[in-house]
Tab-separated table of C-alpha atoms in Angstrom:
chain	number	residue	atom	x	y	z
A	277	UNK	CA	-0.060	0.060	-0.048
A	278	UNK	CA	1.370	3.205	0.968
A	279	UNK	CA	4.789	4.113	2.974
A	280	UNK	CA	4.559	5.319	6.425
A	281	UNK	CA	5.695	8.710	5.212
A	282	UNK	CA	3.409	9.165	2.726
A	283	UNK	CA	0.611	11.504	3.097
A	284	UNK	CA	-2.922	9.697	3.368
A	285	UNK	CA	-5.463	10.017	0.798
A	286	UNK	CA	-8.597	11.995	1.774
A	287	UNK	CA	-11.596	10.377	0.735
A	288	UNK	CA	-15.159	12.290	0.819
A	289	UNK	CA	-17.992	10.170	1.032
A	290	UNK	CA	-21.614	10.206	0.177
A	291	UNK	CA	-23.797	7.893	2.191
A	292	UNK	CA	-26.599	7.020	-0.821
A	293	UNK	CA	-27.733	3.820	1.134
A	294	UNK	CA	-31.187	3.312	2.743
A	295	UNK	CA	-29.399	2.216	5.842
A	296	UNK	CA	-26.912	4.578	6.333
A	297	UNK	CA	-24.225	1.799	6.042
A	298	UNK	CA	-21.442	4.021	4.860
A	299	UNK	CA	-19.656	4.499	8.158
A	300	UNK	CA	-19.010	0.666	8.291
A	301	UNK	CA	-17.460	0.634	4.967
A	302	UNK	CA	-15.138	3.459	5.835
A	303	UNK	CA	-13.670	1.563	8.731
A	304	UNK	CA	-12.214	-0.430	6.249
A	305	UNK	CA	-10.104	2.064	4.952
A	306	UNK	CA	-9.427	3.252	8.436
A	307	UNK	CA	-5.226	3.264	8.949
A	308	UNK	CA	-4.835	3.647	4.969
A	309	UNK	CA	-6.988	7.010	4.180
A	310	UNK	CA	-8.355	9.864	5.800
A	311	UNK	CA	-12.435	9.523	5.362
A	312	UNK	CA	-14.665	12.266	5.900
A	313	UNK	CA	-18.438	11.655	5.884
A	314	UNK	CA	-20.597	14.232	3.538
A	315	UNK	CA	-23.750	16.162	5.080
A	316	UNK	CA	-26.540	13.810	5.914
A	317	UNK	CA	-28.726	15.382	2.856
A	318	UNK	CA	-27.768	13.915	-0.965
A	319	UNK	CA	-26.737	16.733	-2.525
A	320	UNK	CA	-23.436	18.051	-4.252
A	321	UNK	CA	-21.090	18.467	-1.368
A	322	UNK	CA	-19.618	22.128	-1.099
A	323	UNK	CA	-16.053	23.621	-0.248
A	324	UNK	CA	-15.141	20.329	1.673
A	325	UNK	CA	-14.884	18.448	-1.670
A	326	UNK	CA	-12.256	20.634	-2.955
A	327	UNK	CA	-9.839	19.152	-0.114
A	328	UNK	CA	-10.576	15.846	-1.503
A	329	UNK	CA	-8.375	13.160	-3.433
A	330	UNK	CA	-11.222	10.969	-4.103
A	331	UNK	CA	-15.222	11.294	-3.804
A	332	UNK	CA	-16.387	7.861	-2.784
A	333	UNK	CA	-20.172	7.715	-3.591
A	334	UNK	CA	-21.799	4.697	-1.835
A	335	UNK	CA	-25.239	3.123	-2.801
A	336	UNK	CA	-26.847	-0.135	-1.883
A	337	UNK	CA	-29.507	-0.047	-5.080
A	338	UNK	CA	-28.437	2.873	-7.563
A	339	UNK	CA	-31.521	4.673	-8.334
A	340	UNK	CA	-32.034	7.517	-10.893
A	341	UNK	CA	-31.651	10.348	-8.389
A	342	UNK	CA	-28.424	8.833	-7.122
A	343	UNK	CA	-26.722	8.443	-10.512
A	344	UNK	CA	-27.804	11.820	-11.449
A	345	UNK	CA	-26.421	13.087	-8.137
A	346	UNK	CA	-23.111	11.292	-9.309
A	347	UNK	CA	-22.918	13.116	-12.621
A	348	UNK	CA	-23.814	16.558	-10.984
A	349	UNK	CA	-20.808	16.012	-8.841
A	350	UNK	CA	-18.610	14.979	-11.860
A	351	UNK	CA	-19.394	18.236	-13.816
A	352	UNK	CA	-19.017	20.563	-10.805
A	353	UNK	CA	-15.604	18.946	-9.917
A	354	UNK	CA	-14.130	17.367	-12.822
A	355	UNK	CA	-10.622	17.724	-11.725
A	356	UNK	CA	-11.604	15.085	-8.547
A	357	UNK	CA	-12.025	11.345	-9.395
A	358	UNK	CA	-15.093	9.226	-8.258
A	359	UNK	CA	-15.343	6.004	-6.882
A	360	UNK	CA	-18.830	4.302	-7.312
A	361	UNK	CA	-19.325	1.559	-4.520
A	362	UNK	CA	-22.618	-0.473	-4.630
A	363	UNK	CA	-23.737	-3.529	-3.651
A	364	UNK	CA	-26.404	-4.048	-6.539
A	365	UNK	CA	-23.974	-5.417	-9.261
A	366	UNK	CA	-24.713	-5.782	-12.934
A	367	UNK	CA	-23.003	-5.571	-16.240
A	368	UNK	CA	-24.793	-2.862	-17.771
A	369	UNK	CA	-24.630	-0.617	-14.116
A	370	UNK	CA	-20.560	-1.095	-14.735
A	371	UNK	CA	-20.815	0.109	-18.395
A	372	UNK	CA	-22.942	3.166	-17.217
A	373	UNK	CA	-20.152	3.987	-14.663
A	374	UNK	CA	-17.353	3.647	-17.449
A	375	UNK	CA	-19.203	5.850	-19.985
A	376	UNK	CA	-19.844	8.497	-17.265
A	377	UNK	CA	-15.583	8.294	-16.200
A	378	UNK	CA	-16.374	7.111	-12.854
A	379	UNK	CA	-12.494	6.225	-11.884
A	380	UNK	CA	-13.447	3.012	-10.328
A	381	UNK	CA	-16.619	0.745	-9.975
A	382	UNK	CA	-16.484	-0.922	-7.046
A	383	UNK	CA	-18.787	-3.959	-5.458
A	384	UNK	CA	-19.163	-4.470	-1.750
A	385	UNK	CA	-18.638	-6.030	0.412
A	386	UNK	CA	-14.676	-6.132	-0.977
A	387	UNK	CA	-12.421	-8.866	-0.361
A	388	UNK	CA	-9.057	-8.400	0.881
A	389	UNK	CA	-7.382	-8.563	-2.274
A	390	UNK	CA	-9.755	-6.136	-3.960
A	391	UNK	CA	-9.414	-3.831	-0.914
A	392	UNK	CA	-5.289	-4.111	-1.207
A	393	UNK	CA	-5.468	-3.537	-5.256
A	394	UNK	CA	-7.609	-0.813	-4.551
A	395	UNK	CA	-5.685	1.201	-1.941
A	396	UNK	CA	-2.544	0.507	-3.884
A	397	UNK	CA	-4.161	2.377	-7.092
A	398	UNK	CA	-5.353	4.856	-4.731
A	399	UNK	CA	-2.129	5.951	-3.320
A	400	UNK	CA	-0.534	5.854	-6.487
A	401	UNK	CA	-3.376	8.322	-7.689
A	402	UNK	CA	-3.175	10.575	-5.153
A	403	UNK	CA	0.852	10.866	-5.031
A	404	UNK	CA	0.746	11.581	-8.977
A	405	UNK	CA	-2.173	14.260	-8.386
A	406	UNK	CA	-0.239	15.748	-5.586
A	407	UNK	CA	2.702	16.214	-7.641
A	408	UNK	CA	1.279	17.208	-11.050
A	409	UNK	CA	-1.558	19.437	-9.828
A	410	UNK	CA	-2.983	19.957	-13.195
A	411	UNK	CA	-2.739	16.285	-14.362
A	412	UNK	CA	-6.377	15.158	-13.288
A	413	UNK	CA	-8.239	18.250	-14.948
A	414	UNK	CA	-11.156	17.240	-17.697
A	415	UNK	CA	-13.476	18.909	-19.378
A	416	UNK	CA	-16.947	19.435	-18.186
A	417	UNK	CA	-19.074	16.499	-19.251
A	418	UNK	CA	-20.664	17.407	-22.980
A	419	UNK	CA	-23.271	14.495	-22.422
A	420	UNK	CA	-24.688	11.946	-19.884
A	421	UNK	CA	-25.028	8.631	-20.471
A	422	UNK	CA	-28.159	7.093	-20.498
A	423	UNK	CA	-29.413	5.315	-17.330
A	424	UNK	CA	-29.086	1.649	-17.478
A	425	UNK	CA	-32.358	-0.377	-18.121
A	426	UNK	CA	-32.327	-1.684	-14.169
A	427	UNK	CA	-32.711	1.748	-13.164
A	428	UNK	CA	-35.053	2.939	-15.521
A	429	UNK	CA	-37.519	0.302	-14.791
A	430	UNK	CA	-37.810	1.497	-11.021
A	431	UNK	CA	-41.092	3.354	-9.911
A	432	UNK	CA	-38.300	6.437	-8.660
A	433	UNK	CA	-37.263	6.924	-12.321
A	434	UNK	CA	-40.819	6.980	-13.781
A	435	UNK	CA	-41.270	10.120	-11.434
A	436	UNK	CA	-37.906	11.470	-12.267
A	437	UNK	CA	-38.825	10.790	-16.224
A	438	UNK	CA	-42.235	12.728	-15.778
A	439	UNK	CA	-40.166	16.011	-14.472
A	440	UNK	CA	-36.812	15.417	-16.485
A	441	UNK	CA	-37.945	18.108	-19.344
A	442	UNK	CA	-38.333	20.891	-16.938
A	443	UNK	CA	-35.127	19.915	-14.843
A	444	UNK	CA	-33.171	20.685	-17.709
A	445	UNK	CA	-34.797	23.752	-18.255
A	446	UNK	CA	-34.278	25.090	-14.611
A	447	UNK	CA	-30.484	23.947	-14.955
A	448	UNK	CA	-30.073	26.266	-17.793
A	449	UNK	CA	-32.384	28.968	-16.413
A	450	UNK	CA	-32.742	28.790	-12.380
A	451	UNK	CA	-31.263	32.630	-12.516
A	452	UNK	CA	-34.178	33.557	-14.502
A	453	UNK	CA	-37.918	34.302	-13.692
A	454	UNK	CA	-39.521	30.941	-12.619
A	455	UNK	CA	-43.186	30.364	-12.926
A	456	UNK	CA	-44.017	26.934	-11.182
A	457	UNK	CA	-47.576	27.007	-12.663
A	458	UNK	CA	-46.275	27.178	-16.263
A	459	UNK	CA	-43.893	24.721	-15.627
A	460	UNK	CA	-46.891	22.443	-14.276
A	461	UNK	CA	-48.487	23.021	-17.063
A	462	UNK	CA	-45.518	22.135	-19.647
A	463	UNK	CA	-45.421	18.640	-17.428
A	464	UNK	CA	-49.195	18.115	-18.226
A	465	UNK	CA	-49.985	18.509	-14.402
A	466	UNK	CA	-51.724	20.591	-11.847
A	467	UNK	CA	-49.901	22.733	-9.633
A	468	UNK	CA	-50.766	20.799	-6.981
A	469	UNK	CA	-49.322	17.606	-8.358
A	470	UNK	CA	-46.596	19.140	-9.889
A	471	UNK	CA	-45.396	20.449	-6.537
A	472	UNK	CA	-45.717	17.293	-4.490
A	473	UNK	CA	-43.940	15.400	-7.278
A	474	UNK	CA	-41.181	17.737	-7.565
A	475	UNK	CA	-40.742	17.567	-3.593
A	476	UNK	CA	-40.940	13.792	-4.099
A	477	UNK	CA	-38.147	13.400	-6.286
A	478	UNK	CA	-35.951	16.069	-5.204
A	479	UNK	CA	-36.291	16.231	-1.682
A	480	UNK	CA	-37.031	19.873	-1.193
A	481	UNK	CA	-39.937	22.066	-2.354
A	482	UNK	CA	-39.611	23.923	-6.059
A	483	UNK	CA	-38.949	27.418	-4.430
A	484	UNK	CA	-36.254	26.007	-2.279
A	485	UNK	CA	-34.591	24.248	-4.879
A	486	UNK	CA	-34.456	27.134	-6.983
A	487	UNK	CA	-32.884	29.104	-4.189
A	488	UNK	CA	-30.846	26.872	-3.486
A	489	UNK	CA	-29.258	26.690	-6.970
A	490	UNK	CA	-28.764	30.710	-7.107
A	491	UNK	CA	-27.190	30.269	-3.654
A	492	UNK	CA	-24.617	27.702	-4.954
A	493	UNK	CA	-24.040	29.906	-8.240
A	494	UNK	CA	-23.365	32.695	-5.974
A	495	UNK	CA	-20.972	30.799	-3.618
A	496	UNK	CA	-19.259	29.705	-6.739
A	497	UNK	CA	-18.709	33.453	-7.955
A	498	UNK	CA	-17.834	34.031	-4.196
A	499	UNK	CA	-14.885	31.519	-4.590
A	500	UNK	CA	-13.900	32.102	-7.970
A	501	UNK	CA	-14.316	35.612	-8.701
A	502	UNK	CA	-13.505	39.166	-7.573
A	503	UNK	CA	-16.808	40.632	-8.546
A	504	UNK	CA	-18.580	42.763	-6.267
A	505	UNK	CA	-20.766	41.080	-4.065
A	506	UNK	CA	-23.749	43.354	-5.299
A	507	UNK	CA	-22.769	41.836	-9.204
A	508	UNK	CA	-22.714	38.542	-7.904
A	509	UNK	CA	-26.328	38.925	-6.350
A	510	UNK	CA	-27.632	39.814	-9.821
A	511	UNK	CA	-25.631	37.827	-11.828
A	512	UNK	CA	-27.129	34.772	-9.508
A	513	UNK	CA	-30.787	36.000	-10.246
A	514	UNK	CA	-31.197	38.444	-7.417
A	515	UNK	CA	-32.502	42.013	-8.376
A	516	UNK	CA	-32.591	43.036	-4.837
A	517	UNK	CA	-29.271	43.264	-3.393
A	518	UNK	CA	-30.864	43.265	0.347
A	519	UNK	CA	-32.879	40.251	-0.299
A	520	UNK	CA	-29.777	38.438	-1.685
A	521	UNK	CA	-27.907	39.395	1.560
A	522	UNK	CA	-31.016	38.380	3.759
A	523	UNK	CA	-31.401	34.936	2.177
A	524	UNK	CA	-27.766	34.498	1.738
A	525	UNK	CA	-27.344	34.988	5.697
A	526	UNK	CA	-30.032	32.587	6.380
A	527	UNK	CA	-28.984	29.842	4.406
A	528	UNK	CA	-24.958	29.909	4.975
A	529	UNK	CA	-24.960	31.927	8.782
A	530	UNK	CA	-22.870	34.534	7.094
A	531	UNK	CA	-23.134	37.569	4.573
A	532	UNK	CA	-21.719	37.280	1.447
A	533	UNK	CA	-18.635	39.239	2.085
A	534	UNK	CA	-18.152	37.366	5.204
A	535	UNK	CA	-18.402	34.088	3.342
A	536	UNK	CA	-15.763	35.352	0.984
A	537	UNK	CA	-13.195	36.374	3.843
A	538	UNK	CA	-13.960	33.137	5.447
A	539	UNK	CA	-12.102	31.384	2.173
A	540	UNK	CA	-9.075	31.954	3.959
A	541	UNK	CA	-10.202	31.063	7.484
A	542	UNK	CA	-12.875	29.043	7.243
A	543	UNK	CA	-15.482	28.987	9.992
A	544	UNK	CA	-18.716	26.744	10.801
A	545	UNK	CA	-21.753	27.568	8.916
A	546	UNK	CA	-25.493	26.413	9.037
A	547	UNK	CA	-26.741	25.772	5.759
A	548	UNK	CA	-29.722	24.099	6.976
A	549	UNK	CA	-32.153	26.991	7.613
A	550	UNK	CA	-35.667	26.405	5.418
A	551	UNK	CA	-36.667	29.284	3.339
A	552	UNK	CA	-40.315	29.977	2.976
A	553	UNK	CA	-41.961	28.462	-0.345
A	554	UNK	CA	-44.045	30.882	-2.691
A	555	UNK	CA	-45.546	30.000	-5.912
A	556	UNK	CA	-43.478	31.923	-8.286
A	557	UNK	CA	-39.684	32.872	-7.490
A	558	UNK	CA	-38.642	35.969	-9.821
A	559	UNK	CA	-35.315	37.529	-10.456
A	560	UNK	CA	-36.446	40.406	-7.425
A	561	UNK	CA	-37.153	37.583	-5.087
């Protein structure tokens, strides 16, 4: 495996299992890697992902939401390799992982020989990435591989498919005015059914989801640009700087300026505070 003097690879774990069994899997890597468990929500990890040598996504039986989350992580952090751990094994799932450019597809439980092989490869990869930081950089995915049939046949995927058209629209236009009733009409649903299905599929309400997308984008600009805070608010879809500042502080636990300053000295933040749901979220909200 790795020498005693080598820096332990940092693994960031996402627990997408139903029985929350990831901590027990992480124990197999104790002593060889530094393991960190991402927050409880099934969402793209934040700043903690940038410090990881590997993002480990742990499934028992993968579903459409989980695989799409993996692709979202791949798009947001193209330079960080991803390992997909899964209890369910099928040839088409392994092919999907390969097409999605997952670094490693691992079926659990792992035999000792498989664990040893994985740790050897991980150690070599981590050392290479630290020596040549730009080596792992890859372009964003141009297209996503289609989900395997074993996933598409599940009820969860059918629900996700019903919203797939508007989810793509939201991904491209979340900074613009969003009319929930109009999106419901495009899906052939009543606003009530659309709202209920959206929350069932995504885990949060429509307005909270849009607000989260805007806040993630604002954080990205705060982290990676020198734009003034007011300009960042406008760019993220907020026409009212005061509302942007209030909403940011409610969700992040600090003002946008404090968030940017804290990048040099990170401070704990509470991202769990919910925002009130509304029927229409426009650029002035």
